PDB file of C-alpha atoms in Angstrom:
ATOM      1  CA  UNK G   1     105.107 105.345 129.841  1.00 97.00           C
ATOM      2  CA  UNK G   2     107.354 103.131 129.308  1.00 96.00           C
ATOM      3  CA  UNK G   3     108.418 102.698 133.234  1.00 96.00           C
ATOM      4  CA  UNK G   4     104.486 101.437 133.366  1.00 96.00           C
ATOM      5  CA  UNK G   5     104.379  99.842 130.597  1.00 98.00           C
ATOM      6  CA  UNK G   6     104.823  95.872 130.090  1.00 97.00           C
ATOM      7  CA  UNK G   7     102.316  94.686 127.613  1.00 98.00           C
ATOM      8  CA  UNK G   8     104.201  97.554 124.316  1.00 98.00           C
ATOM      9  CA  UNK G   9     103.413  97.274 120.974  1.00 98.00           C
ATOM     10  CA  UNK G  10     106.086  98.283 119.117  1.00 98.00           C
ATOM     11  CA  UNK G  11     105.542  99.431 115.574  1.00 98.00           C
ATOM     12  CA  UNK G  12     108.373 100.118 113.347  1.00 98.00           C
ATOM     13  CA  UNK G  13     108.881 102.126 109.869  1.00 97.00           C
ATOM     14  CA  UNK G  14     111.462 102.201 106.947  1.00 96.00           C
ATOM     15  CA  UNK G  15     112.926 105.390 109.956  1.00 96.00           C
ATOM     16  CA  UNK G  16     114.465 102.900 112.025  1.00 98.00           C
ATOM     17  CA  UNK G  17     116.395 101.882 108.766  1.00 97.00           C
ATOM     18  CA  UNK G  18     117.953 104.677 107.698  1.00 95.00           C
ATOM     19  CA  UNK G  19     120.650 104.912 110.167  1.00 96.00           C
ATOM     20  CA  UNK G  20     121.561 101.038 109.373  1.00 96.00           C
ATOM     21  CA  UNK G  21     122.528 102.369 105.822  1.00 93.00           C
ATOM     22  CA  UNK G  22     119.108 101.883 104.290  1.00 92.00           C
ATOM     23  CA  UNK G  23     117.010 104.114 102.485  1.00 84.00           C
ATOM     24  CA  UNK G  24     113.109 105.623 103.115  1.00 73.00           C
ATOM     25  CA  UNK G  25     110.562 104.143 100.480  1.00 61.00           C
ATOM     26  CA  UNK G  26     108.811 106.933 102.162  1.00 49.00           C
ATOM     27  CA  UNK G  27     109.255 110.833 102.863  1.00 47.00           C
ATOM     28  CA  UNK G  28     112.218 113.012 101.705  1.00 46.00           C
ATOM     29  CA  UNK G  29     114.591 111.175  99.402  1.00 44.00           C
ATOM     30  CA  UNK G  30     112.119 107.979  99.178  1.00 45.00           C
ATOM     31  CA  UNK G  31     113.209 105.874  96.413  1.00 48.00           C
ATOM     32  CA  UNK G  32     109.628 105.669  95.505  1.00 44.00           C
ATOM     33  CA  UNK G  33     110.058 109.795  94.894  1.00 46.00           C
ATOM     34  CA  UNK G  34     112.239 108.093  91.767  1.00 51.00           C
ATOM     35  CA  UNK G  35     110.806 105.234  91.257  1.00 63.00           C
ATOM     36  CA  UNK G  36     107.686 103.255  89.974  1.00 76.00           C
ATOM     37  CA  UNK G  37     106.847  99.901  91.290  1.00 86.00           C
ATOM     38  CA  UNK G  38     105.703  96.824  89.741  1.00 92.00           C
ATOM     39  CA  UNK G  39     102.638  95.445  90.757  1.00 95.00           C
ATOM     40  CA  UNK G  40     102.225  92.239  91.717  1.00 96.00           C
ATOM     41  CA  UNK G  41      99.826  91.650  89.006  1.00 96.00           C
ATOM     42  CA  UNK G  42     101.592  92.809  86.589  1.00 96.00           C
ATOM     43  CA  UNK G  43     104.971  90.795  88.346  1.00 97.00           C
ATOM     44  CA  UNK G  44     102.690  86.877  87.836  1.00 97.00           C
ATOM     45  CA  UNK G  45     101.294  88.283  83.950  1.00 97.00           C
ATOM     46  CA  UNK G  46     104.476  89.532  82.109  1.00 97.00           C
ATOM     47  CA  UNK G  47     108.063  88.399  81.777  1.00 97.00           C
ATOM     48  CA  UNK G  48     109.613  92.012  81.057  1.00 96.00           C
ATOM     49  CA  UNK G  49     108.215  93.406  84.508  1.00 97.00           C
ATOM     50  CA  UNK G  50     109.024  90.024  86.134  1.00 97.00           C
ATOM     51  CA  UNK G  51     113.056  90.903  85.220  1.00 97.00           C
ATOM     52  CA  UNK G  52     112.431  94.625  85.833  1.00 96.00           C
ATOM     53  CA  UNK G  53     111.863  93.739  89.103  1.00 96.00           C
ATOM     54  CA  UNK G  54     114.482  91.289  89.675  1.00 97.00           C
ATOM     55  CA  UNK G  55     116.917  93.634  88.355  1.00 95.00           C
ATOM     56  CA  UNK G  56     115.613  95.968  91.274  1.00 93.00           C
ATOM     57  CA  UNK G  57     116.047  93.477  93.780  1.00 94.00           C
ATOM     58  CA  UNK G  58     119.087  92.492  93.274  1.00 95.00           C
ATOM     59  CA  UNK G  59     120.526  96.441  92.499  1.00 92.00           C
ATOM     60  CA  UNK G  60     119.030  97.058  96.454  1.00 90.00           C
ATOM     61  CA  UNK G  61     120.412  93.700  98.031  1.00 92.00           C
ATOM     62  CA  UNK G  62     123.018  94.522  96.332  1.00 92.00           C
ATOM     63  CA  UNK G  63     123.586  98.037  97.919  1.00 90.00           C
ATOM     64  CA  UNK G  64     122.146  96.685 101.638  1.00 90.00           C
ATOM     65  CA  UNK G  65     123.239  93.332 102.192  1.00 89.00           C
ATOM     66  CA  UNK G  66     125.635  93.894 104.265  1.00 92.00           C
ATOM     67  CA  UNK G  67     123.879  96.370 106.489  1.00 95.00           C
ATOM     68  CA  UNK G  68     123.544  95.644 110.073  1.00 97.00           C
ATOM     69  CA  UNK G  69     121.036  96.755 113.452  1.00 98.00           C
ATOM     70  CA  UNK G  70     121.696  99.735 114.326  1.00 98.00           C
ATOM     71  CA  UNK G  71     120.417 101.090 118.342  1.00 98.00           C
ATOM     72  CA  UNK G  72     117.021 101.400 117.583  1.00 98.00           C
ATOM     73  CA  UNK G  73     116.854  97.999 116.913  1.00 98.00           C
ATOM     74  CA  UNK G  74     119.283  96.953 119.931  1.00 98.00           C
ATOM     75  CA  UNK G  75     117.148  98.753 122.395  1.00 98.00           C
ATOM     76  CA  UNK G  76     113.577  97.046 121.201  1.00 98.00           C
ATOM     77  CA  UNK G  77     115.187  93.608 122.149  1.00 98.00           C
ATOM     78  CA  UNK G  78     116.836  95.436 124.845  1.00 98.00           C
ATOM     79  CA  UNK G  79     113.322  96.139 125.905  1.00 98.00           C
ATOM     80  CA  UNK G  80     111.669  93.061 124.431  1.00 98.00           C
ATOM     81  CA  UNK G  81     114.201  90.764 126.990  1.00 97.00           C
ATOM     82  CA  UNK G  82     112.661  93.191 130.080  1.00 97.00           C
ATOM     83  CA  UNK G  83     109.402  91.509 129.772  1.00 97.00           C
ATOM     84  CA  UNK G  84     108.755  94.958 128.359  1.00 98.00           C
ATOM     85  CA  UNK G  85     106.699  94.227 124.694  1.00 98.00           C
ATOM     86  CA  UNK G  86     104.067  92.457 123.373  1.00 98.00           C
ATOM     87  CA  UNK G  87     104.248  92.476 119.486  1.00 98.00           C
ATOM     88  CA  UNK G  88     107.443  94.386 117.792  1.00 98.00           C
ATOM     89  CA  UNK G  89     104.827  94.557 114.393  1.00 98.00           C
ATOM     90  CA  UNK G  90     107.293  96.404 111.815  1.00 98.00           C
ATOM     91  CA  UNK G  91     106.155  97.567 107.948  1.00 97.00           C
ATOM     92  CA  UNK G  92     110.150  96.209 106.876  1.00 97.00           C
ATOM     93  CA  UNK G  93     111.830  94.200 104.810  1.00 96.00           C
ATOM     94  CA  UNK G  94     115.564  94.539 105.927  1.00 96.00           C
ATOM     95  CA  UNK G  95     115.319  91.430 108.252  1.00 96.00           C
ATOM     96  CA  UNK G  96     117.189  93.500 110.440  1.00 98.00           C
ATOM     97  CA  UNK G  97     114.670  93.082 113.672  1.00 98.00           C
ATOM     98  CA  UNK G  98     115.842  89.115 114.103  1.00 97.00           C
ATOM     99  CA  UNK G  99     118.876  89.748 113.444  1.00 97.00           C
ATOM    100  CA  UNK G 100     119.290  92.219 117.044  1.00 98.00           C
ATOM    101  CA  UNK G 101     117.947  89.424 117.575  1.00 98.00           C
ATOM    102  CA  UNK G 102     113.583  89.572 118.229  1.00 98.00           C
ATOM    103  CA  UNK G 103     112.279  86.262 118.539  1.00 96.00           C
ATOM    104  CA  UNK G 104     110.064  85.299 116.047  1.00 95.00           C
ATOM    105  CA  UNK G 105     107.264  84.720 117.654  1.00 96.00           C
ATOM    106  CA  UNK G 106     107.820  88.327 119.166  1.00 97.00           C
ATOM    107  CA  UNK G 107     107.736  89.835 115.360  1.00 98.00           C
ATOM    108  CA  UNK G 108     105.131  90.508 112.663  1.00 98.00           C
ATOM    109  CA  UNK G 109     106.762  91.475 109.222  1.00 98.00           C
ATOM    110  CA  UNK G 110     103.480  92.757 107.822  1.00 97.00           C
ATOM    111  CA  UNK G 111     105.011  93.405 104.914  1.00 96.00           C
ATOM    112  CA  UNK G 112     106.827  90.138 104.500  1.00 96.00           C
ATOM    113  CA  UNK G 113     111.020  90.301 104.732  1.00 96.00           C
ATOM    114  CA  UNK G 114     112.954  90.392 101.554  1.00 95.00           C
ATOM    115  CA  UNK G 115     115.462  87.373 103.006  1.00 95.00           C
ATOM    116  CA  UNK G 116     113.924  84.466 101.230  1.00 96.00           C
ATOM    117  CA  UNK G 117     112.742  83.848  98.681  1.00 97.00           C
ATOM    118  CA  UNK G 118     108.618  82.809  97.870  1.00 98.00           C
ATOM    119  CA  UNK G 119     107.834  80.068  95.388  1.00 98.00           C
ATOM    120  CA  UNK G 120     104.086  82.356  94.088  1.00 97.00           C
ATOM    121  CA  UNK G 121     102.763  78.357  93.301  1.00 97.00           C
ATOM    122  CA  UNK G 122     103.610  76.374  96.194  1.00 97.00           C
ATOM    123  CA  UNK G 123     104.713  78.737  98.587  1.00 96.00           C
ATOM    124  CA  UNK G 124     108.257  76.928  99.896  1.00 97.00           C
ATOM    125  CA  UNK G 125     111.128  79.423 100.803  1.00 97.00           C
ATOM    126  CA  UNK G 126     114.100  79.461 101.140  1.00 97.00           C
ATOM    127  CA  UNK G 127     117.270  82.274 101.770  1.00 96.00           C
ATOM    128  CA  UNK G 128     117.133  84.661  98.445  1.00 97.00           C
ATOM    129  CA  UNK G 129     120.538  84.479  98.288  1.00 96.00           C
ATOM    130  CA  UNK G 130     120.911  81.743  95.581  1.00 96.00           C
ATOM    131  CA  UNK G 131     118.087  83.154  93.851  1.00 97.00           C
ATOM    132  CA  UNK G 132     119.777  86.051  93.222  1.00 97.00           C
ATOM    133  CA  UNK G 133     123.274  84.659  92.752  1.00 96.00           C
ATOM    134  CA  UNK G 134     121.321  82.687  89.957  1.00 96.00           C
ATOM    135  CA  UNK G 135     119.712  85.634  88.414  1.00 97.00           C
ATOM    136  CA  UNK G 136     122.629  87.882  88.035  1.00 95.00           C
ATOM    137  CA  UNK G 137     124.557  85.137  86.057  1.00 96.00           C
ATOM    138  CA  UNK G 138     121.420  84.760  83.588  1.00 96.00           C
ATOM    139  CA  UNK G 139     119.283  87.682  83.805  1.00 95.00           C
ATOM    140  CA  UNK G 140     116.251  85.757  83.983  1.00 96.00           C
ATOM    141  CA  UNK G 141     113.856  85.647  86.765  1.00 97.00           C
ATOM    142  CA  UNK G 142     113.995  82.341  89.188  1.00 97.00           C
ATOM    143  CA  UNK G 143     111.615  79.526  87.958  1.00 97.00           C
ATOM    144  CA  UNK G 144     111.053  76.901  91.866  1.00 97.00           C
ATOM    145  CA  UNK G 145     111.273  73.129  91.263  1.00 96.00           C
ATOM    146  CA  UNK G 146     106.977  72.882  90.557  1.00 97.00           C
ATOM    147  CA  UNK G 147     108.320  75.600  87.852  1.00 97.00           C
ATOM    148  CA  UNK G 148     106.010  78.527  90.200  1.00 98.00           C
ATOM    149  CA  UNK G 149     107.436  82.364  89.504  1.00 98.00           C
ATOM    150  CA  UNK G 150     110.096  83.163  92.852  1.00 98.00           C
ATOM    151  CA  UNK G 151     110.124  86.651  94.320  1.00 97.00           C
ATOM    152  CA  UNK G 152     111.396  87.924  97.734  1.00 97.00           C
ATOM    153  CA  UNK G 153     108.917  86.583 100.261  1.00 96.00           C
ATOM    154  CA  UNK G 154     107.612  90.562 100.686  1.00 96.00           C
ATOM    155  CA  UNK G 155     104.733  92.107  99.659  1.00 95.00           C
ATOM    156  CA  UNK G 156     104.803  93.944  96.399  1.00 93.00           C
ATOM    157  CA  UNK G 157     102.481  96.982  95.334  1.00 90.00           C
ATOM    158  CA  UNK G 158      98.811  95.017  94.365  1.00 91.00           C
ATOM    159  CA  UNK G 159      99.282  92.270  96.469  1.00 92.00           C
ATOM    160  CA  UNK G 160      97.547  91.901 100.086  1.00 91.00           C
ATOM    161  CA  UNK G 161      98.844  91.187 103.583  1.00 93.00           C
ATOM    162  CA  UNK G 162      98.137  87.682 104.700  1.00 94.00           C
ATOM    163  CA  UNK G 163      95.969  87.651 106.977  1.00 95.00           C
ATOM    164  CA  UNK G 164      97.723  85.130 110.110  1.00 96.00           C
ATOM    165  CA  UNK G 165     100.372  88.021 109.853  1.00 96.00           C
ATOM    166  CA  UNK G 166      96.818  91.010 110.520  1.00 96.00           C
ATOM    167  CA  UNK G 167      95.484  88.965 112.686  1.00 97.00           C
ATOM    168  CA  UNK G 168      98.410  88.547 115.093  1.00 97.00           C
ATOM    169  CA  UNK G 169      99.011  92.221 114.870  1.00 98.00           C
ATOM    170  CA  UNK G 170      95.068  93.448 115.419  1.00 98.00           C
ATOM    171  CA  UNK G 171      95.612  90.831 118.629  1.00 98.00           C
ATOM    172  CA  UNK G 172      98.547  92.588 120.324  1.00 98.00           C
ATOM    173  CA  UNK G 173      96.962  95.570 119.426  1.00 98.00           C
ATOM    174  CA  UNK G 174      93.905  94.377 121.644  1.00 98.00           C
ATOM    175  CA  UNK G 175      96.135  93.143 124.291  1.00 98.00           C
ATOM    176  CA  UNK G 176      98.847  96.466 124.664  1.00 98.00           C
ATOM    177  CA  UNK G 177      99.594  99.046 127.310  1.00 98.00           C
ATOM    178  CA  UNK G 178     101.355 100.804 125.284  1.00 98.00           C
ATOM    179  CA  UNK G 179     102.093 100.978 121.356  1.00 98.00           C
ATOM    180  CA  UNK G 180     104.846 103.437 120.145  1.00 98.00           C
ATOM    181  CA  UNK G 181     105.123 104.108 116.302  1.00 98.00           C
ATOM    182  CA  UNK G 182     108.761 104.770 114.987  1.00 98.00           C
ATOM    183  CA  UNK G 183     109.902 105.600 112.060  1.00 98.00           C
ATOM    184  CA  UNK G 184     107.339 105.469 110.420  1.00 97.00           C
ATOM    185  CA  UNK G 185     104.661 107.891 108.050  1.00 97.00           C
ATOM    186  CA  UNK G 186     101.968 105.688 108.761  1.00 98.00           C
ATOM    187  CA  UNK G 187     100.815 106.295 105.332  1.00 95.00           C
ATOM    188  CA  UNK G 188     100.573 102.840 103.724  1.00 94.00           C
ATOM    189  CA  UNK G 189      96.932 100.851 104.191  1.00 92.00           C
ATOM    190  CA  UNK G 190      95.566  98.728 106.832  1.00 94.00           C
ATOM    191  CA  UNK G 191      99.051  98.183 108.210  1.00 96.00           C
ATOM    192  CA  UNK G 192      99.105 101.604 109.192  1.00 97.00           C
ATOM    193  CA  UNK G 193      95.717 100.871 111.552  1.00 97.00           C
ATOM    194  CA  UNK G 194      97.310  98.698 113.843  1.00 98.00           C
ATOM    195  CA  UNK G 195      98.381 101.421 116.262  1.00 98.00           C
ATOM    196  CA  UNK G 196      95.946 103.344 115.383  1.00 98.00           C
ATOM    197  CA  UNK G 197      93.570  99.867 116.532  1.00 98.00           C
ATOM    198  CA  UNK G 198      94.736 100.406 120.134  1.00 98.00           C
ATOM    199  CA  UNK G 199      94.670 104.317 120.090  1.00 98.00           C
ATOM    200  CA  UNK G 200      91.123 103.741 119.852  1.00 97.00           C
ATOM    201  CA  UNK G 201      90.793 101.390 122.178  1.00 97.00           C
ATOM    202  CA  UNK G 202      92.042 104.010 125.083  1.00 97.00           C
ATOM    203  CA  UNK G 203      95.644 102.753 124.831  1.00 98.00           C
ATOM    204  CA  UNK G 204      98.521 105.638 124.996  1.00 98.00           C
ATOM    205  CA  UNK G 205      99.812 106.096 121.907  1.00 98.00           C
ATOM    206  CA  UNK G 206     103.308 107.712 120.943  1.00 98.00           C
ATOM    207  CA  UNK G 207     104.367 108.252 117.981  1.00 98.00           C
ATOM    208  CA  UNK G 208     108.182 109.373 117.175  1.00 98.00           C
ATOM    209  CA  UNK G 209     109.315 110.378 113.513  1.00 98.00           C
ATOM    210  CA  UNK G 210     111.082 112.612 111.807  1.00 96.00           C
ATOM    211  CA  UNK G 211     109.208 113.409 109.246  1.00 95.00           C
ATOM    212  CA  UNK G 212     105.194 114.561 109.636  1.00 97.00           C
ATOM    213  CA  UNK G 213     102.598 111.669 109.737  1.00 98.00           C
ATOM    214  CA  UNK G 214      98.956 110.828 108.824  1.00 98.00           C
ATOM    215  CA  UNK G 215      98.383 110.601 112.144  1.00 98.00           C
ATOM    216  CA  UNK G 216      99.762 113.387 113.881  1.00 97.00           C
ATOM    217  CA  UNK G 217      96.584 115.766 114.217  1.00 96.00           C
ATOM    218  CA  UNK G 218      94.050 112.221 115.582  1.00 97.00           C
ATOM    219  CA  UNK G 219      93.055 112.498 119.419  1.00 97.00           C
ATOM    220  CA  UNK G 220      94.177 109.654 120.326  1.00 97.00           C
ATOM    221  CA  UNK G 221      98.288 110.657 119.963  1.00 98.00           C
ATOM    222  CA  UNK G 222      99.131 110.596 123.657  1.00 98.00           C
ATOM    223  CA  UNK G 223     102.775 112.470 122.965  1.00 98.00           C
ATOM    224  CA  UNK G 224     104.789 113.130 119.533  1.00 98.00           C
ATOM    225  CA  UNK G 225     107.715 113.339 119.250  1.00 98.00           C
ATOM    226  CA  UNK G 226     109.903 115.019 115.622  1.00 98.00           C
ATOM    227  CA  UNK G 227     113.125 113.683 115.695  1.00 97.00           C
ATOM    228  CA  UNK G 228     115.765 111.182 114.702  1.00 97.00           C
ATOM    229  CA  UNK G 229     114.625 108.388 116.406  1.00 98.00           C
ATOM    230  CA  UNK G 230     118.077 106.525 117.131  1.00 98.00           C
ATOM    231  CA  UNK G 231     118.698 110.081 118.799  1.00 98.00           C
ATOM    232  CA  UNK G 232     114.783 109.787 121.015  1.00 98.00           C
ATOM    233  CA  UNK G 233     114.227 106.441 121.582  1.00 98.00           C
ATOM    234  CA  UNK G 234     117.562 104.746 122.851  1.00 98.00           C
ATOM    235  CA  UNK G 235     118.043 107.270 125.645  1.00 98.00           C
ATOM    236  CA  UNK G 236     114.689 106.665 127.304  1.00 98.00           C
ATOM    237  CA  UNK G 237     115.002 103.247 127.245  1.00 98.00           C
ATOM    238  CA  UNK G 238     118.566 103.318 128.506  1.00 97.00           C
ATOM    239  CA  UNK G 239     116.628 105.618 131.325  1.00 97.00           C
ATOM    240  CA  UNK G 240     114.373 103.022 132.328  1.00 96.00           C
ATOM    241  CA  UNK G 241     116.293 100.109 132.432  1.00 96.00           C
ATOM    242  CA  UNK G 242     119.061 101.246 133.866  1.00 92.00           C
ATOM    243  CA  UNK G 243     116.371 102.082 137.230  1.00 76.00           C
TER     244      UNK G 243
END
C-alpha cells in the first residue's frame, strides 16, 4: 500500500511524540487522567482560570521545550520528500512536524500550535517564549498590546476548531489514495472524522497505535497494527524508499 500510494494522508496523534519525551494526553498515563482541563470559556471569563491555564502551560513548556523530532517525524518527512504525501494532519500541538522539516503548506495542525502565543482579540501571533518568560516572572497572565488576552495558539476545551484548517484537512481526505493514522486513539471529535471521511469514501485505511482506538472495529479499517509506532512505521517507510 505504501509503495502504490502517491497521495497519502498521514494523520498523527500524541503517540508519535512520546518517543520525544512528550506524554500522551489520553490512553495509559495520559495527562488528562490526572488533571482537569481549563475550558476556553473559563479562560476568557475568569482571571483565576487564566492563571491556572498559564501555570499548567508553563509547567509543560519547561519540561518539554527541548523536545526534538524523532524517527517517526523524520520518516513522514522522507515520504513527503519522495512525493508520496498529500497532507500531514496532526492533533499534536508540539510543533515537532515543523521542526522535522514538514513544509507549512503540507501541514494542518487541527488543534493549533503551542509554539506561538495568540491574542484572543486581534489574533496577532508571536513566538510563545516571551509570554512564558513574562508569566514566570510576574505570575500575571500576559496581555497583548491591544489589551486582549494572550494564549498559546492551541485549541482549548470548549473552543471550536478553525474552519480553514478543518476545510484543508477534509479536502486532503477527499483527494488522498491512502490514509494512515499514527499514534492516535481516534477518540477526539471532530478531528477523528478526518481519516474516517477518507475511509468511508473507499480509501485504504491503516491504523498503527499501541492502545485501542475508537475506529478499531469499523469495517472501513484495512489494516490494524498494534504496537509502538516507532517500531512499526519507520521500517516500512525505509523498505519502500530503499526500492
